[in-house]
Coordinates of C-alpha atoms in Angstrom, one line a residue:
M1 CA -0.1 0.0 0.0
A2 CA 1.2 3.2 -1.1
P3 CA 2.3 5.7 1.9
R4 CA -0.2 8.1 3.4
T5 CA 0.4 11.7 3.2
P6 CA -0.4 13.4 6.5
A7 CA -3.8 15.6 6.4
G8 CA -3.2 19.1 5.3
P9 CA -4.2 22.7 5.9
V10 CA -7.8 23.8 7.1
L11 CA -10.5 24.1 4.5
S12 CA -13.4 26.6 5.6
P13 CA -16.8 25.8 4.5
R14 CA -16.8 28.7 2.0
A15 CA -14.0 27.5 0.3
L16 CA -15.2 24.0 0.2
N17 CA -18.4 25.6 -1.4
R18 CA -16.4 27.9 -3.8
A19 CA -14.7 24.8 -5.1
L20 CA -17.8 22.5 -5.3
L21 CA -19.3 25.1 -7.5
D22 CA -16.4 25.6 -9.5
R23 CA -16.1 22.1 -10.6
Q24 CA -19.6 22.0 -11.3
M25 CA -19.4 24.9 -13.6
L26 CA -21.9 27.2 -11.3
L27 CA -19.5 30.0 -11.0
A28 CA -19.4 30.6 -14.5
R29 CA -21.0 28.9 -17.6
S30 CA -18.7 26.8 -19.4
D31 CA -17.9 26.8 -23.0
R32 CA -17.6 22.8 -22.5
T33 CA -19.1 20.8 -25.5
V34 CA -22.3 18.6 -23.9
P35 CA -20.4 15.4 -23.9
E36 CA -17.5 16.9 -22.1
A37 CA -19.5 18.5 -19.6
I38 CA -21.6 14.8 -18.8
G39 CA -18.1 13.2 -18.7
H40 CA -16.7 15.9 -16.2
L41 CA -19.7 15.7 -13.9
V42 CA -19.5 11.9 -14.0
G43 CA -23.4 11.7 -15.6
L44 CA -26.3 13.8 -14.3
Q45 CA -28.9 12.7 -12.0
A46 CA -31.8 11.9 -14.3
Q47 CA -35.2 10.8 -12.5
A48 CA -37.3 13.3 -13.9
P49 CA -36.7 13.6 -17.7
R50 CA -36.2 17.4 -18.1
S51 CA -33.4 17.5 -15.5
P52 CA -30.5 16.9 -17.2
Y53 CA -31.6 19.5 -19.9
V54 CA -32.1 22.1 -16.7
A55 CA -28.7 21.1 -14.9
L56 CA -26.8 21.9 -18.3
W57 CA -28.7 24.9 -19.2
S58 CA -27.3 26.4 -15.8
R59 CA -24.2 25.1 -16.7
L60 CA -23.3 25.6 -20.1
A61 CA -22.8 28.7 -22.2
G62 CA -25.3 28.4 -25.4
F63 CA -26.7 25.2 -24.2
D64 CA -28.8 23.8 -27.2
P65 CA -30.9 20.9 -25.7
H66 CA -31.4 19.4 -28.8
E67 CA -28.0 18.6 -29.1
L68 CA -28.3 16.4 -25.7
G69 CA -31.7 14.7 -27.3
A70 CA -29.5 13.9 -30.2
M71 CA -27.3 12.1 -28.1
L72 CA -29.8 9.9 -26.3
T73 CA -31.0 9.0 -30.1
D74 CA -27.7 8.4 -31.7
R75 CA -26.7 6.5 -28.7
R76 CA -23.6 8.3 -27.7
A77 CA -25.8 8.7 -24.2
V78 CA -28.0 6.8 -22.1
R79 CA -29.9 6.7 -19.0
I80 CA -29.7 3.6 -16.6
V81 CA -29.5 2.8 -12.9
I82 CA -26.0 3.4 -11.3
M83 CA -25.1 5.6 -8.4
R84 CA -27.2 5.4 -5.3
S85 CA -29.6 2.8 -7.3
T86 CA -30.8 6.1 -9.2
I87 CA -31.3 7.2 -13.0
H88 CA -28.4 8.7 -14.4
L89 CA -27.7 10.0 -17.7
V90 CA -24.0 8.9 -19.0
T91 CA -22.1 8.9 -22.0
A92 CA -21.8 5.8 -23.8
D93 CA -18.5 4.8 -22.5
D94 CA -19.2 5.7 -18.6
C95 CA -21.9 3.2 -19.2
R96 CA -19.8 0.8 -20.1
F97 CA -17.3 1.9 -17.4
L98 CA -19.3 2.6 -14.3
R99 CA -22.0 0.1 -14.2
P100 CA -20.4 -3.1 -13.4
L101 CA -18.6 -1.0 -10.4
H102 CA -22.3 -0.9 -9.0
D103 CA -23.4 -4.4 -9.8
A104 CA -22.9 -6.1 -6.5
M105 CA -24.3 -2.8 -4.7
L106 CA -27.5 -2.8 -6.6
M107 CA -28.1 -6.3 -6.3
Q108 CA -27.4 -6.1 -2.2
R109 CA -30.0 -3.1 -2.1
L110 CA -32.7 -5.3 -3.7
R111 CA -31.7 -8.4 -1.2
T112 CA -32.5 -5.8 1.5
S113 CA -35.1 -4.3 0.1
T114 CA -39.1 -4.7 0.5
W115 CA -39.4 -6.1 -3.2
M116 CA -37.8 -9.0 -1.5
D117 CA -41.2 -10.0 -0.1
G118 CA -42.5 -10.7 -3.7
L119 CA -39.4 -12.7 -4.9
R120 CA -39.4 -15.3 -1.8
G121 CA -37.8 -18.7 -3.4
A122 CA -37.1 -17.2 -6.9
D123 CA -33.9 -17.6 -8.3
L124 CA -32.9 -14.5 -9.0
D125 CA -29.9 -15.3 -11.3
A126 CA -33.0 -17.0 -13.6
V127 CA -35.1 -14.3 -12.9
V128 CA -32.8 -11.7 -14.3
A129 CA -31.7 -14.2 -17.3
A130 CA -35.1 -14.3 -18.4
G131 CA -35.4 -10.6 -18.0
R132 CA -32.3 -9.9 -20.0
A133 CA -33.9 -12.4 -23.1
L134 CA -37.3 -10.5 -23.0
V135 CA -36.2 -7.0 -23.0
E136 CA -33.4 -7.7 -25.8
A137 CA -36.2 -9.5 -27.8
R138 CA -38.0 -5.8 -27.8
P139 CA -37.6 -2.8 -25.3
L140 CA -40.3 -3.3 -22.5
A141 CA -41.9 -0.9 -19.8
F142 CA -41.6 -2.3 -16.4
K143 CA -45.3 -3.5 -16.4
E144 CA -44.7 -5.8 -19.6
L145 CA -41.8 -7.0 -18.3
G146 CA -43.3 -8.3 -15.2
A147 CA -46.1 -9.5 -17.2
G148 CA -43.6 -11.3 -19.0
L149 CA -41.9 -13.0 -16.4
A150 CA -45.0 -13.7 -14.2
A151 CA -45.5 -16.8 -17.0
S152 CA -42.9 -18.5 -15.6
W153 CA -42.9 -17.0 -12.0
P154 CA -46.7 -17.2 -11.4
D155 CA -46.5 -17.2 -7.5
H156 CA -44.4 -14.2 -7.5
D157 CA -45.0 -10.5 -7.7
P158 CA -44.4 -9.1 -11.6
D159 CA -43.3 -6.0 -10.0
A160 CA -40.7 -7.5 -7.7
L161 CA -39.8 -9.6 -10.8
A162 CA -39.2 -6.6 -12.9
Q163 CA -37.0 -4.8 -10.0
A164 CA -34.7 -7.8 -10.0
V165 CA -34.2 -7.5 -13.3
R166 CA -33.4 -3.5 -12.9
A167 CA -30.5 -4.6 -10.1
G168 CA -29.4 -7.5 -12.0
A169 CA -28.9 -6.1 -15.5
P170 CA -27.8 -2.9 -17.0
L171 CA -31.2 -1.6 -18.4
V172 CA -31.2 1.4 -20.5
Q173 CA -34.3 3.6 -21.1
V174 CA -34.5 3.8 -24.8
P175 CA -35.6 6.9 -26.8
P176 CA -38.2 8.9 -27.2
R177 CA -38.1 8.7 -23.3
A178 CA -36.4 11.7 -22.3
V179 CA -35.3 13.3 -25.8
W180 CA -36.2 17.1 -25.7
G181 CA -39.3 17.8 -27.3
R182 CA -40.8 14.3 -27.5
A183 CA -42.4 12.2 -25.1
G184 CA -42.4 8.4 -24.4
T185 CA -43.1 5.5 -22.1
A186 CA -39.9 4.6 -20.0
R187 CA -38.9 1.0 -22.0
H188 CA -35.9 -0.9 -21.6
T189 CA -33.2 -2.9 -23.1
T190 CA -29.9 -3.9 -22.0
A191 CA -26.9 -1.6 -22.0
E192 CA -25.1 -4.2 -24.3
A193 CA -27.6 -4.5 -26.8
W194 CA -28.5 -1.2 -27.1
L195 CA -24.6 -0.1 -27.4
G196 CA -23.4 -3.2 -29.6
R197 CA -20.7 -3.5 -26.9
P198 CA -19.7 -5.1 -23.9
L199 CA -19.2 -3.4 -20.6
T200 CA -15.9 -2.9 -19.4
G201 CA -15.7 -1.7 -15.9
G202 CA -12.7 -0.2 -14.5
G203 CA -11.0 0.7 -11.1
L204 CA -12.2 2.1 -8.3
D205 CA -9.4 4.7 -7.7
D206 CA -10.2 5.8 -11.1
L207 CA -13.9 6.4 -9.9
V208 CA -12.7 7.9 -7.0
L209 CA -10.5 10.3 -8.9
R210 CA -13.2 11.2 -11.4
Y211 CA -15.6 11.9 -8.2
L212 CA -13.0 14.2 -6.6
A213 CA -12.5 16.0 -10.1
A214 CA -16.3 17.1 -10.1
F215 CA -17.2 17.2 -6.7
G216 CA -14.1 17.4 -4.6
P217 CA -12.4 18.1 -2.2
A218 CA -14.1 15.5 -0.5
S219 CA -14.1 12.7 2.3
V220 CA -14.2 8.9 1.9
M221 CA -17.7 8.9 3.2
D222 CA -18.7 11.6 0.9
V223 CA -17.6 9.4 -2.0
Q224 CA -19.7 6.4 -0.6
A225 CA -22.8 8.8 -0.2
W226 CA -22.4 9.5 -3.6
S227 CA -21.8 6.2 -5.6
G228 CA -23.6 4.3 -3.1
L229 CA -20.4 2.4 -2.7
T230 CA -19.2 1.0 0.7
R231 CA -15.9 0.1 2.4
L232 CA -13.6 2.6 -0.4
K233 CA -10.9 3.7 2.5
E234 CA -8.7 0.7 1.7
V235 CA -9.3 2.4 -1.9
T236 CA -8.3 6.2 -0.7
D237 CA -5.5 5.0 1.4
G238 CA -4.1 3.5 -1.7
L239 CA -4.1 6.6 -4.1
G240 CA -0.7 8.0 -2.7
D241 CA 0.4 11.1 -4.3
R242 CA -2.4 11.1 -6.9
V243 CA -4.3 13.1 -4.4
V244 CA -3.3 16.1 -1.7
R245 CA -5.3 15.9 1.9
F246 CA -7.0 18.8 3.5
R247 CA -8.9 18.8 6.7
T248 CA -12.3 20.8 7.7
E249 CA -12.7 23.1 10.5
A250 CA -14.2 20.0 12.7
G251 CA -11.1 17.8 11.7
R252 CA -12.3 15.8 8.9
E253 CA -9.9 14.1 6.4
L254 CA -10.8 15.4 2.8
L255 CA -9.0 14.3 -0.4
D256 CA -8.5 15.9 -3.4
L257 CA -6.6 16.4 -7.0
P258 CA -3.2 18.0 -6.5
D259 CA -4.0 20.8 -9.3
A260 CA -7.9 20.8 -8.9
P261 CA -9.3 24.2 -8.6
R262 CA -9.6 25.6 -5.2
P263 CA -10.9 29.6 -5.5
D264 CA -10.6 31.7 -2.7
G265 CA -13.9 31.3 -0.2
D266 CA -14.8 35.0 -1.3
T267 CA -15.1 34.3 -5.0
P268 CA -18.6 35.8 -6.2
A269 CA -21.0 33.0 -6.7
P270 CA -23.9 34.1 -9.4
L271 CA -27.7 33.2 -9.0
R272 CA -28.4 29.6 -9.9
F273 CA -31.3 27.3 -10.4
L274 CA -30.7 23.6 -10.0
P275 CA -33.1 21.0 -11.3
D276 CA -34.8 18.0 -9.5
Y277 CA -32.4 16.0 -7.8
D278 CA -29.4 17.7 -9.1
N279 CA -26.4 15.9 -7.6
V280 CA -24.6 19.2 -6.3
V281 CA -27.3 18.8 -3.2
L282 CA -27.2 14.6 -3.3
S283 CA -23.7 13.8 -3.4
H284 CA -21.9 14.2 -0.1
A285 CA -22.4 12.7 3.3
D286 CA -21.5 16.2 5.1
R287 CA -24.2 18.7 2.7
T288 CA -23.4 21.4 4.8
R289 CA -21.1 23.0 2.2
V290 CA -24.0 23.8 0.1
V291 CA -27.4 23.7 2.2
D292 CA -28.1 24.3 5.6
D293 CA -29.6 21.3 7.5
P294 CA -33.0 22.6 8.3
H295 CA -33.2 23.7 4.6
R296 CA -31.9 20.1 3.3
R297 CA -34.5 18.4 5.8
R298 CA -37.2 20.6 3.3
I299 CA -36.0 19.7 0.2
Q300 CA -36.0 15.7 1.1
T301 CA -39.7 15.1 1.1
R302 CA -41.2 11.5 2.6
N303 CA -41.6 9.9 -0.8
G304 CA -37.9 10.9 -2.0
A305 CA -38.5 13.7 -4.3
I306 CA -36.1 16.3 -4.4
P307 CA -37.3 19.5 -5.9
G308 CA -35.5 22.2 -7.9
T309 CA -33.4 24.5 -6.0
V310 CA -32.3 28.0 -5.8
L311 CA -28.8 29.2 -4.9
V312 CA -28.1 32.3 -3.5
D313 CA -24.2 32.9 -2.7
G314 CA -23.9 29.6 -3.5
R315 CA -26.0 28.1 -0.9
V316 CA -29.7 26.3 -1.2
A317 CA -31.8 29.3 -0.2
G318 CA -35.3 28.3 -2.0
M319 CA -36.8 25.6 -4.5
W320 CA -38.7 26.3 -7.8
A321 CA -41.5 24.8 -9.8
L322 CA -42.8 25.7 -13.1
A323 CA -46.7 26.0 -13.4
Q324 CA -48.8 27.0 -16.4
D325 CA -51.0 29.8 -15.7
S326 CA -52.4 30.3 -18.9
P327 CA -51.3 32.3 -21.1
A328 CA -48.1 32.4 -19.1
A329 CA -45.8 29.9 -17.9
V330 CA -45.0 30.9 -14.3
L331 CA -41.8 30.0 -12.2
A332 CA -42.6 30.0 -8.9
V333 CA -40.1 30.3 -6.2
T334 CA -40.2 29.8 -2.7
L335 CA -37.5 31.2 -0.5
F336 CA -36.6 30.0 2.9
H337 CA -35.6 33.2 3.9
E338 CA -35.5 37.0 2.5
V339 CA -32.8 37.9 0.5
A340 CA -31.0 41.1 -1.0
A341 CA -32.7 43.3 -3.2
A342 CA -29.8 42.6 -6.1
D343 CA -30.7 38.7 -5.5
R344 CA -34.2 39.2 -6.2
T345 CA -33.5 41.2 -9.0
A346 CA -31.5 38.3 -10.2
I347 CA -33.7 35.5 -9.5
G348 CA -36.1 37.2 -11.5
E349 CA -33.9 37.6 -14.6
E350 CA -32.2 34.2 -14.3
G351 CA -36.0 32.7 -13.6
V352 CA -37.8 34.5 -16.7
A353 CA -34.9 33.1 -18.9
L354 CA -35.4 29.0 -17.3
A355 CA -39.3 29.5 -17.7
R356 CA -38.7 30.6 -21.6
F357 CA -36.1 27.8 -21.9
L358 CA -38.4 25.1 -20.7
A359 CA -42.0 26.6 -21.9
G360 CA -40.6 28.0 -24.9
D361 CA -44.3 28.0 -26.6
A362 CA -45.8 29.9 -23.8
A363 CA -47.3 33.3 -24.4
D364 CA -46.0 34.8 -21.6
H365 CA -43.0 34.3 -18.9
D366 CA -43.3 35.2 -15.2
V367 CA -41.6 34.6 -11.9
R368 CA -43.6 34.7 -8.8
I369 CA -41.2 35.1 -5.3
A370 CA -42.6 33.9 -2.0
V371 CA -40.6 33.5 1.3
D372 CA -41.6 31.0 3.5
P373 CA -39.0 30.2 6.7
G374 CA -41.0 26.5 7.0

């Protein structure tokens, strides 16, 4: 094992915040291409079909949503269950790299879930193999997949059978699902069938380094919170001089890439809107670098949904939702506290731009701001 470098200088919460925003392209919109941005971010959280589009609109200069849609139809990007057992939009190359690293975690989560009540006595390997054959014959919705499997496992819950395949096989959602300007049911086939190539996998050390480039500086617990993987300390201990080490003010060790940007904590941070489930608010065990604990509890709903959020001075200060109030598209912003007049102006300007992006066909676009301390 490579020798460890002792934990180094202290990084303040504001310094951690600005480092995260910089790497997430939220201090200034980036000139990266769409594939470059998706690759740098190690994918985009994608439970909601429009979330990756809003994520890139907030991060890239001159973002064209049709370019991302074309990546899905051209099979250069896919929507697949990976980190934390959640749907991510990743490049085709990252699909092949990332999914095998998470296979064991996904099956373990299935085995400890309530879905197992409907799978008792079933041979999970056989269920997964049968599911693969079904979706490779033609893409299927989960209801269709469950019904097809129930023909061979009539005493088991069809929905649970489909979930077993979700965990055990690398299912990708095929277009037109989540293609900009189009609508479609979520239907699935395997990544190998869709991409025409095997999944190669990679090293956990490369996964950790990719995470640090997009989310660091970060602790081992942060990497595990983002990925859903466990027991990564041995991996990080073996990184040697590929990483440098810092400390939080509370003394927790942080890892980072030697040449990664770490802006001054006083660097200005512009107003930004983040989509539902954005990884910025989900990818650290200690999320206080971007959201205060009371606000985090407000955006983590009981059903697991995470609303779109508003960053003021780099921190979550509220949430937003788009509503159609004929003939206008209205961006309703709920702030958790009062903000400065300049920030209200920025919310209005950026909010109208976001409403136009999401609802370009509406006759008018407006922003309504309310303050609800909760």
